[in-house]
Amino acid sequence: MAAPPRPCADRSCLYDELLAVHTILRRGTALVSESFGRLAGGEPVDVKVLVNTARWLIASIRRHHASEDVLFWPALRDLVPLEALRIDELAVAHEALDAELQTLARTVDTLAAQHVTGEPDAALVVVGQAALLGLPSAQRVQAVLNRHFDQEEAVLQELMPQVPEAELTRLRKAIIGGAPHTGPHLVFGLMEDPQAVPGYAPLVSNFPAPMRWIRPVLMTRYRSSKRALGVPA
């Protein structure tokens, strides 16, 4: 989805783009968690849309963390070697989130399998699974993710001024590489709803031009998906 990073006017782009990616994922976990809650409460929710959105979220978080583990943290450790221990602690925190993501992925797969059986009582079973498994799992992912991002953003805000100007592009490539690369309607929608994220403009500038051109279409699809999830658009 993303092209090679374009130059930024100042070094604040680096941190702002990280906040943009984090906010997309924070809002995505909140949306999935709320949808599971509404389904568990018996409200009308399109299970197929919920399954697809949850799978997008899981894949996007994993992509973001893989990019950090392979590109971002090693680069930052090289640039700020005296802070290696704090950086390593952030990387280790991924393990707890990965465990919760695995649980959520299994729950989503179970929900999807039940939804397609066509059995008369399938709808009741789906509601029960959402209440007993889906909602608690989504809420745990949300809590662990938000706590990890809070810690990560605080550390990085402190370390960014220590990064040499000449190395900013190296770190930005890792951030852009870790942004969601599928579900463009969710990417645009979560960046703008309820208000534009920090770093919106520099992050969007790295999207392919055709994707930027069809933003109105993608926003319409996002609002439709949000309503299908049972959440007011």
PDB file of C-alpha atoms in Angstrom, residues 7 33 38 49 62 72 97-99 102 120 123 135 143 146 149 153 163 166 188 199 208 211 215-217 223 225 229:
ATOM      1  CA  PRO A   7      10.911  13.677   2.489  1.00  0.00           C
ATOM      2  CA  SER A  33     -14.268  -4.746  20.600  1.00  0.00           C
ATOM      3  CA  ARG A  38     -23.013  -5.352  20.397  1.00  0.00           C
ATOM      4  CA  VAL A  49     -17.891  -8.073   8.224  1.00  0.00           C
ATOM      5  CA  ARG A  62       1.319  -8.408  13.438  1.00  0.00           C
ATOM      6  CA  PHE A  72      12.832  -0.334  13.682  1.00  0.00           C
ATOM      7  CA  LEU A  97       0.279  -9.046  22.726  1.00  0.00           C
ATOM      8  CA  ASP A  98       1.094 -11.856  20.284  1.00  0.00           C
ATOM      9  CA  ALA A  99      -0.398 -14.368  22.728  1.00  0.00           C
ATOM     10  CA  GLN A 102      -3.461 -15.796  18.784  1.00  0.00           C
ATOM     11  CA  PRO A 120     -31.146 -23.095  12.476  1.00  0.00           C
ATOM     12  CA  ALA A 123     -27.316 -17.260  15.164  1.00  0.00           C
ATOM     13  CA  LEU A 135     -15.725  -9.859  23.574  1.00  0.00           C
ATOM     14  CA  ALA A 143      -6.013  -3.305  26.896  1.00  0.00           C
ATOM     15  CA  ASN A 146      -3.064   0.448  24.452  1.00  0.00           C
ATOM     16  CA  PHE A 149       1.605   1.807  22.792  1.00  0.00           C
ATOM     17  CA  GLU A 153       5.260   6.377  22.592  1.00  0.00           C
ATOM     18  CA  VAL A 163      18.530  10.282  16.533  1.00  0.00           C
ATOM     19  CA  ALA A 166      20.821  11.821   8.634  1.00  0.00           C
ATOM     20  CA  PHE A 188      -8.592   5.948   5.748  1.00  0.00           C
ATOM     21  CA  GLY A 199       0.695  12.606  11.169  1.00  0.00           C
ATOM     22  CA  PRO A 208      -0.101   5.460  -4.032  1.00  0.00           C
ATOM     23  CA  MET A 211      -5.542   5.230  -3.496  1.00  0.00           C
ATOM     24  CA  ARG A 215     -10.564   8.439  -0.797  1.00  0.00           C
ATOM     25  CA  PRO A 216     -14.274   9.517  -0.968  1.00  0.00           C
ATOM     26  CA  VAL A 217     -15.231   6.038  -2.198  1.00  0.00           C
ATOM     27  CA  ARG A 223     -19.042   4.057   6.968  1.00  0.00           C
ATOM     28  CA  SER A 225     -18.695  -1.352   7.169  1.00  0.00           C
ATOM     29  CA  LEU A 229     -20.526  -3.865  12.592  1.00  0.00           C
TER      30      LEU A 229
END
